[in-house]
Amino acid sequence: MTLQIDDIDTRLIALLQKDARAPVAELARKLGLARTTVQTRIDRLVAKGAIAGFTLRRGDALAAPIRATVLVSITPRTGPEVLARLRALPHVDAVVTVSGRADLVIELSARSTQELDATLDDIAEAKGVQSSESFIHLSTKIDRRG
């Protein structure tokens, strides 16, 4: 059975993405619903897996000043070994598998160009990595990750 998401759920999720700490009474007022109705909807969305959790997002004061994306191509059947190496690198924030010319897209953050350079070297030297191409982020124009 699939979860039905209606317009109210969509608006509720958008409000929670902007401020997951917003009081249920405030959310209810913005949605024009009773507080108990909003709480029931939140509970249902959590129970059904539409909302995986509520978490802290670091502000600019804590964010690493240097961010980069790295496209990585790996040799066949070395994925688990490469992922184990990437998991051990403290500046690796996320790794996703992709289709296309690269096999992995890696998101990095670093406090200095030296940290970034060392992490890029660690990635390139990992057994199973054939090639990598890095892109240093200059500015964020849109961020909807919540």
Coordinates of N, CA, C and O in Angstrom, one line a residue:
M1 N 0.8 -1.2 0.0 CA 0.0 0.0 0.0 C 0.9 1.2 0.0 O 1.8 1.4 0.8
T2 N 0.7 2.1 -1.0 CA 1.5 3.3 -1.1 C 0.9 4.4 -0.2 O -0.4 4.5 0.0
L3 N 1.7 5.3 0.2 CA 1.3 6.4 1.1 C 0.7 7.5 0.2 O 1.4 7.9 -0.8
Q4 N -0.4 8.0 0.5 CA -1.1 9.1 -0.3 C -0.6 10.4 0.3 O -0.9 10.6 1.5
I5 N 0.0 11.2 -0.5 CA 0.4 12.6 0.0 C -0.5 13.6 -0.7 O -0.5 13.7 -2.0
D6 N -1.3 14.3 0.0 CA -2.1 15.3 -0.6 C -1.5 16.7 -0.5 O -0.4 16.9 0.0
D7 N -2.2 17.7 -1.0 CA -1.7 19.1 -1.0 C -1.4 19.6 0.4 O -0.4 20.3 0.6
I8 N -2.2 19.2 1.4 CA -1.9 19.6 2.8 C -0.6 19.0 3.3 O 0.2 19.7 3.9
D9 N -0.4 17.7 3.0 CA 0.8 17.0 3.4 C 2.0 17.7 2.8 O 3.0 18.0 3.4
T10 N 1.9 18.1 1.5 CA 3.0 18.7 0.8 C 3.3 20.1 1.4 O 4.5 20.4 1.6
R11 N 2.3 20.8 1.7 CA 2.5 22.1 2.4 C 3.1 22.0 3.8 O 4.0 22.7 4.2
L12 N 2.6 21.0 4.5 CA 3.2 20.7 5.8 C 4.6 20.3 5.8 O 5.5 20.8 6.5
I13 N 5.0 19.4 4.9 CA 6.4 19.0 4.7 C 7.3 20.2 4.3 O 8.4 20.4 4.9
A14 N 6.8 21.1 3.5 CA 7.5 22.3 3.1 C 7.7 23.2 4.3 O 8.8 23.7 4.5
L15 N 6.7 23.4 5.1 CA 6.9 24.2 6.3 C 7.9 23.6 7.3 O 8.7 24.3 7.9
L16 N 7.9 22.2 7.4 CA 8.8 21.5 8.3 C 10.2 21.6 7.8 O 11.2 21.6 8.5
Q17 N 10.4 21.6 6.4 CA 11.7 21.7 5.8 C 12.3 23.1 6.2 O 13.5 23.2 6.3
K18 N 11.5 24.1 6.2 CA 12.0 25.5 6.5 C 12.3 25.6 8.0 O 13.3 26.2 8.3
D19 N 11.5 24.9 8.9 CA 11.8 25.0 10.3 C 11.2 23.8 11.0 O 10.0 23.8 11.3
A20 N 12.0 22.8 11.2 CA 11.5 21.5 11.8 C 11.1 21.7 13.3 O 10.5 20.9 13.8
R21 N 11.5 22.8 13.8 CA 11.2 23.1 15.2 C 10.0 24.0 15.4 O 9.6 24.4 16.5
A22 N 9.3 24.3 14.3 CA 8.1 25.1 14.4 C 7.1 24.4 15.3 O 6.8 23.2 15.1
P23 N 6.5 25.1 16.2 CA 5.4 24.5 17.1 C 4.2 24.1 16.2 O 3.9 24.7 15.2
V24 N 3.7 23.0 16.6 CA 2.5 22.4 15.9 C 1.4 23.4 15.8 O 0.7 23.5 14.8
A25 N 1.2 24.2 16.8 CA 0.1 25.2 16.8 C 0.4 26.3 15.7 O -0.5 26.7 15.0
E26 N 1.7 26.6 15.5 CA 2.0 27.6 14.4 C 1.8 27.0 13.1 O 1.2 27.6 12.2
L27 N 2.2 25.7 12.9 CA 1.9 25.0 11.6 C 0.5 24.9 11.4 O 0.0 25.1 10.2
A28 N -0.3 24.6 12.4 CA -1.8 24.5 12.2 C -2.4 25.8 11.8 O -3.2 25.9 10.9
R29 N -1.9 26.9 12.4 CA -2.4 28.2 12.0 C -2.1 28.5 10.5 O -3.0 29.0 9.8
K30 N -0.9 28.2 10.1 CA -0.5 28.5 8.7 C -1.2 27.6 7.7 O -1.5 28.0 6.6
L31 N -1.6 26.4 8.1 CA -2.3 25.5 7.3 C -3.9 25.6 7.4 O -4.6 25.1 6.6
G32 N -4.3 26.4 8.4 CA -5.7 26.5 8.6 C -6.4 25.3 9.1 O -7.6 25.0 8.8
L33 N -5.7 24.5 9.9 CA -6.2 23.2 10.5 C -6.1 23.2 12.0 O -5.4 24.1 12.6
A34 N -6.7 22.3 12.6 CA -6.6 22.1 14.0 C -5.3 21.5 14.4 O -4.7 20.8 13.6
R35 N -4.8 21.9 15.6 CA -3.5 21.4 16.0 C -3.4 19.9 16.1 O -2.4 19.3 15.6
T36 N -4.4 19.3 16.5 CA -4.5 17.8 16.6 C -4.4 17.2 15.2 O -3.8 16.1 15.0
T37 N -5.1 17.8 14.3 CA -5.0 17.3 12.9 C -3.6 17.4 12.3 O -3.2 16.4 11.7
V38 N -2.9 18.5 12.6 CA -1.6 18.6 12.1 C -0.6 17.6 12.8 O 0.2 16.9 12.1
Q39 N -0.8 17.4 14.1 CA 0.0 16.4 14.8 C -0.2 15.0 14.3 O 0.7 14.2 14.1
T40 N -1.5 14.7 14.0 CA -1.8 13.4 13.5 C -1.2 13.2 12.1 O -0.7 12.1 11.8
R41 N -1.2 14.2 11.3 CA -0.6 14.1 10.0 C 0.9 13.9 10.1 O 1.5 13.1 9.4
I42 N 1.6 14.7 11.0 CA 3.0 14.5 11.2 C 3.3 13.1 11.6 O 4.2 12.4 11.1
D43 N 2.6 12.6 12.6 CA 2.8 11.2 13.1 C 2.6 10.2 12.0 O 3.4 9.3 11.9
R44 N 1.6 10.4 11.1 CA 1.4 9.5 10.0 C 2.6 9.5 9.0 O 3.1 8.5 8.6
L45 N 3.0 10.7 8.7 CA 4.1 10.9 7.8 C 5.4 10.3 8.3 O 6.2 9.7 7.5
V46 N 5.6 10.4 9.6 CA 6.8 9.7 10.2 C 6.6 8.2 10.2 O 7.5 7.5 9.8
A47 N 5.5 7.7 10.6 CA 5.2 6.3 10.7 C 5.3 5.6 9.3 O 5.8 4.5 9.2
K48 N 4.9 6.3 8.3 CA 4.9 5.7 6.9 C 6.2 5.9 6.2 O 6.4 5.5 5.1
G49 N 7.2 6.6 6.8 CA 8.5 6.8 6.2 C 8.6 8.0 5.3 O 9.7 8.2 4.7
A50 N 7.6 8.8 5.2 CA 7.7 10.0 4.3 C 8.6 11.1 5.0 O 9.3 11.8 4.3
I51 N 8.6 11.1 6.3 CA 9.5 11.9 7.1 C 10.4 11.0 7.8 O 10.0 10.2 8.6
A52 N 11.7 11.0 7.5 CA 12.7 10.1 8.1 C 13.1 10.5 9.5 O 13.6 9.7 10.2
G53 N 13.0 11.8 9.8 CA 13.4 12.3 11.1 C 13.6 13.8 11.0 O 13.4 14.4 10.0
F54 N 13.9 14.3 12.2 CA 14.2 15.7 12.3 C 15.6 15.9 12.8 O 16.0 15.2 13.7
T55 N 16.3 16.8 12.1 CA 17.8 16.8 12.4 C 18.3 18.3 12.4 O 17.6 19.2 11.9
L56 N 19.4 18.4 12.9 CA 20.1 19.7 12.9 C 20.8 20.0 11.6 O 21.5 19.1 11.1
R57 N 20.7 21.2 11.1 CA 21.4 21.6 9.9 C 22.4 22.7 10.3 O 22.0 23.6 10.9
R58 N 23.7 22.5 10.1 CA 24.7 23.4 10.5 C 24.5 24.7 9.8 O 24.3 24.8 8.6
G59 N 24.6 25.8 10.5 CA 24.6 27.1 9.9 C 25.9 27.5 9.3 O 26.9 26.8 9.5
D60 N 25.9 28.7 8.7 CA 27.1 29.2 8.1 C 28.3 29.3 9.0 O 29.4 29.1 8.7
A61 N 28.0 29.6 10.3 CA 29.1 29.8 11.3 C 29.8 28.5 11.5 O 31.0 28.5 11.9
L62 N 29.2 27.3 11.3 CA 29.8 26.0 11.5 C 30.2 25.3 10.2 O 30.9 24.3 10.2
A63 N 29.7 25.8 9.1 CA 29.9 25.1 7.8 C 31.4 25.2 7.4 O 32.0 26.3 7.6
A64 N 31.9 24.2 6.9 CA 33.3 24.2 6.3 C 33.3 25.2 5.2 O 32.4 25.2 4.3
P65 N 34.3 26.1 5.1 CA 34.3 27.1 4.1 C 34.6 26.6 2.7 O 34.2 27.3 1.7
I66 N 35.1 25.4 2.6 CA 35.4 24.9 1.2 C 34.6 23.6 1.0 O 34.7 22.7 1.8
R67 N 33.9 23.6 -0.1 CA 33.1 22.4 -0.5 C 33.5 22.1 -1.9 O 33.8 22.9 -2.7
A68 N 33.4 20.8 -2.2 CA 33.7 20.3 -3.5 C 32.9 19.1 -3.8 O 32.4 18.4 -3.0
T69 N 32.7 18.9 -5.1 CA 32.1 17.6 -5.6 C 33.1 16.9 -6.5 O 33.9 17.6 -7.3
V70 N 33.2 15.6 -6.3 CA 34.2 14.8 -7.0 C 33.5 13.7 -7.8 O 32.7 13.0 -7.2
L71 N 33.8 13.6 -9.1 CA 33.3 12.5 -9.9 C 34.4 11.5 -10.0 O 35.5 11.8 -10.3
V72 N 34.0 10.2 -9.6 CA 35.0 9.2 -9.6 C 34.6 8.0 -10.4 O 33.4 7.6 -10.4
S73 N 35.5 7.5 -11.2 CA 35.3 6.2 -11.9 C 36.2 5.2 -11.3 O 37.3 5.4 -10.9
I74 N 35.5 4.0 -11.1 CA 36.2 2.9 -10.4 C 36.3 1.7 -11.3 O 35.5 1.5 -12.2
T75 N 37.2 0.8 -11.0 CA 37.3 -0.4 -11.8 C 36.2 -1.4 -11.3 O 35.7 -1.3 -10.2
P76 N 35.7 -2.2 -12.2 CA 34.6 -3.1 -11.9 C 34.9 -4.0 -10.7 O 36.0 -4.4 -10.4
R77 N 33.9 -4.2 -9.9 CA 33.9 -5.1 -8.7 C 34.7 -4.5 -7.6 O 35.2 -5.3 -6.7
T78 N 35.1 -3.2 -7.6 CA 35.8 -2.7 -6.5 C 35.0 -1.7 -5.6 O 35.5 -1.1 -4.7
G79 N 33.7 -1.6 -5.9 CA 32.8 -0.7 -5.2 C 32.9 -0.8 -3.7 O 33.1 0.2 -3.0
P80 N 32.7 -2.0 -3.1 CA 32.8 -2.1 -1.6 C 34.1 -1.7 -1.0 O 34.1 -1.0 0.0
E81 N 35.2 -2.0 -1.7 CA 36.5 -1.6 -1.2 C 36.7 -0.1 -1.3 O 37.2 0.5 -0.3
V82 N 36.3 0.5 -2.4 CA 36.4 2.0 -2.5 C 35.5 2.7 -1.5 O 35.9 3.6 -0.8
L83 N 34.3 2.2 -1.3 CA 33.4 2.8 -0.3 C 33.9 2.7 1.1 O 33.8 3.6 1.9
A84 N 34.5 1.6 1.4 CA 35.1 1.4 2.7 C 36.2 2.5 2.9 O 36.3 3.1 4.0
R85 N 37.0 2.7 1.9 CA 38.1 3.8 2.0 C 37.4 5.1 2.2 O 37.9 5.9 3.0
L86 N 36.4 5.4 1.4 CA 35.8 6.7 1.4 C 35.1 7.0 2.8 O 35.1 8.1 3.3
R87 N 34.5 5.9 3.3 CA 33.8 6.0 4.6 C 34.8 6.4 5.7 O 34.4 7.1 6.7
A88 N 36.1 6.1 5.6 CA 37.1 6.4 6.6 C 37.6 7.8 6.4 O 38.4 8.3 7.3
L89 N 37.3 8.5 5.4 CA 37.8 9.9 5.2 C 36.9 10.9 5.8 O 35.7 11.0 5.5
P90 N 37.4 11.7 6.8 CA 36.5 12.6 7.6 C 35.9 13.7 6.8 O 34.9 14.2 7.2
H91 N 36.5 14.1 5.7 CA 35.9 15.2 4.9 C 34.9 14.8 3.8 O 34.4 15.6 3.1
V92 N 34.6 13.5 3.7 CA 33.6 13.0 2.8 C 32.3 13.1 3.5 O 32.0 12.4 4.5
D93 N 31.4 13.9 2.9 CA 30.1 14.1 3.5 C 29.0 13.1 2.9 O 28.1 12.7 3.6
A94 N 29.1 12.8 1.6 CA 28.2 12.0 1.0 C 28.8 11.3 -0.2 O 29.7 11.9 -0.9
V95 N 28.3 10.1 -0.5 CA 28.7 9.4 -1.7 C 27.5 8.8 -2.4 O 26.7 8.1 -1.7
V96 N 27.3 9.1 -3.6 CA 26.1 8.5 -4.3 C 26.7 7.8 -5.6 O 27.6 8.2 -6.2
T97 N 26.0 6.6 -5.9 CA 26.3 6.0 -7.2 C 25.5 6.6 -8.3 O 24.4 7.1 -8.0
V98 N 26.1 6.7 -9.5 CA 25.4 7.4 -10.6 C 25.6 6.6 -11.9 O 26.5 5.8 -12.0
S99 N 24.8 6.9 -12.9 CA 25.0 6.4 -14.2 C 25.7 7.5 -15.0 O 25.6 8.6 -14.7
G100 N 26.3 7.1 -16.1 CA 27.0 8.0 -16.9 C 28.5 7.8 -16.9 O 29.0 6.7 -16.6
R101 N 29.3 8.9 -17.2 CA 30.7 8.7 -17.3 C 31.4 8.4 -16.0 O 32.5 7.9 -16.0
A102 N 30.8 8.8 -14.9 CA 31.4 8.5 -13.6 C 30.6 7.4 -12.9 O 29.4 7.2 -13.2
D103 N 31.2 6.8 -11.9 CA 30.5 5.8 -11.1 C 30.0 6.3 -9.8 O 28.9 5.9 -9.2
L104 N 30.7 7.3 -9.2 CA 30.4 7.8 -7.9 C 30.5 9.4 -8.0 O 31.3 9.9 -8.7
V105 N 29.6 10.0 -7.2 CA 29.7 11.4 -7.0 C 29.9 11.6 -5.5 O 29.1 11.1 -4.7
I106 N 31.0 12.3 -5.1 CA 31.4 12.5 -3.7 C 31.3 14.0 -3.4 O 31.8 14.8 -4.1
E107 N 30.6 14.2 -2.2 CA 30.5 15.6 -1.7 C 31.5 15.7 -0.6 O 31.5 14.9 0.3
L108 N 32.4 16.7 -0.7 CA 33.4 17.0 0.3 C 33.3 18.3 1.0 O 32.7 19.3 0.4
S109 N 33.8 18.4 2.2 CA 33.9 19.7 2.9 C 35.2 19.8 3.6 O 35.7 18.7 4.1
A110 N 35.8 21.0 3.6 CA 37.1 21.1 4.2 C 37.3 22.5 4.8 O 36.6 23.4 4.4
R111 N 38.1 22.6 5.8 CA 38.4 23.9 6.4 C 39.5 24.7 5.7 O 39.6 25.9 5.9
S112 N 40.3 24.0 4.9 CA 41.4 24.7 4.2 C 41.6 24.0 2.9 O 41.2 22.8 2.6
T113 N 42.4 24.7 2.0 CA 42.7 24.0 0.7 C 43.7 22.9 0.9 O 43.6 21.9 0.2
Q114 N 44.4 22.9 2.0 CA 45.3 21.8 2.3 C 44.5 20.5 2.7 O 44.9 19.4 2.2
E115 N 43.5 20.7 3.5 CA 42.6 19.6 3.8 C 41.9 19.0 2.6 O 41.9 17.8 2.4
L116 N 41.5 19.9 1.7 CA 40.8 19.5 0.5 C 41.8 18.7 -0.4 O 41.5 17.6 -0.9
D117 N 43.0 19.3 -0.5 CA 44.0 18.6 -1.4 C 44.4 17.3 -0.9 O 44.5 16.3 -1.6
A118 N 44.6 17.1 0.5 CA 44.9 15.8 1.0 C 43.8 14.8 0.8 O 44.0 13.7 0.5
T119 N 42.5 15.3 1.0 CA 41.4 14.4 0.8 C 41.3 13.9 -0.7 O 41.1 12.8 -1.0
L120 N 41.5 14.9 -1.6 CA 41.5 14.5 -3.0 C 42.6 13.5 -3.4 O 42.4 12.6 -4.1
D121 N 43.8 13.7 -2.7 CA 44.9 12.7 -2.9 C 44.5 11.3 -2.4 O 44.8 10.3 -3.0
D122 N 43.9 11.3 -1.2 CA 43.4 10.1 -0.6 C 42.4 9.3 -1.5 O 42.5 8.1 -1.6
I123 N 41.5 10.1 -2.1 CA 40.6 9.5 -3.0 C 41.3 8.9 -4.2 O 41.0 7.8 -4.6
A124 N 42.1 9.7 -4.8 CA 42.8 9.3 -6.1 C 43.7 8.1 -5.8 O 43.9 7.2 -6.7
E125 N 44.3 7.9 -4.6 CA 45.2 6.8 -4.3 C 44.4 5.6 -3.8 O 45.1 4.5 -3.7
A126 N 43.1 5.7 -3.6 CA 42.4 4.5 -3.1 C 42.4 3.4 -4.2 O 42.2 3.6 -5.4
K127 N 42.6 2.2 -3.7 CA 42.7 1.0 -4.6 C 41.3 0.9 -5.3 O 40.3 0.8 -4.6
G128 N 41.3 0.8 -6.6 CA 40.1 0.7 -7.3 C 39.6 1.9 -8.0 O 38.8 1.9 -8.9
V129 N 40.2 3.1 -7.6 CA 39.8 4.3 -8.3 C 40.6 4.5 -9.6 O 41.9 4.5 -9.5
Q130 N 39.9 4.6 -10.7 CA 40.6 4.7 -12.0 C 40.9 6.2 -12.3 O 42.0 6.5 -12.7
S131 N 39.9 7.1 -12.0 CA 40.1 8.5 -12.3 C 39.1 9.3 -11.4 O 38.1 8.8 -10.9
S132 N 39.5 10.6 -11.3 CA 38.6 11.5 -10.5 C 38.7 12.9 -11.1 O 39.7 13.2 -11.7
E133 N 37.6 13.6 -11.0 CA 37.6 15.0 -11.5 C 36.9 15.8 -10.4 O 35.8 15.4 -9.9
S134 N 37.5 16.9 -9.9 CA 36.9 17.6 -8.8 C 36.4 19.0 -9.3 O 37.0 19.6 -10.2
F135 N 35.4 19.4 -8.6 CA 34.8 20.7 -8.8 C 34.6 21.4 -7.5 O 33.9 21.0 -6.6
I136 N 35.3 22.6 -7.3 CA 35.2 23.3 -6.1 C 34.0 24.2 -6.2 O 33.8 24.9 -7.2
H137 N 33.1 24.2 -5.1 CA 31.9 25.0 -5.1 C 32.3 26.5 -4.9 O 33.1 26.8 -4.0
L138 N 31.7 27.3 -5.7 CA 32.0 28.8 -5.5 C 30.9 29.4 -4.7 O 31.2 30.2 -3.7
S139 N 29.7 29.2 -5.0 CA 28.6 29.7 -4.2 C 27.3 28.9 -4.4 O 27.2 28.2 -5.4
T140 N 26.5 28.9 -3.4 CA 25.2 28.1 -3.5 C 24.1 29.0 -3.9 O 23.8 30.0 -3.2
K141 N 23.5 28.7 -5.0 CA 22.4 29.6 -5.5 C 21.0 29.0 -5.1 O 20.1 29.8 -4.9
I142 N 20.9 27.7 -5.0 CA 19.6 27.1 -4.5 C 20.0 25.9 -3.6 O 20.8 25.2 -4.0
D143 N 19.3 25.8 -2.5 CA 19.5 24.7 -1.6 C 18.2 24.3 -0.9 O 17.7 25.0 -0.1
R144 N 17.6 23.2 -1.4 CA 16.4 22.7 -0.9 C 16.5 21.4 -0.1 O 15.6 20.7 0.1
R145 N 17.7 21.1 0.3 CA 18.0 19.9 1.0 C 17.3 19.8 2.4 O 17.2 18.8 3.0
G146 N 17.0 21.0 2.9 CA 16.3 21.0 4.2 C 17.2 20.7 5.3 O 17.4 20.6 6.3

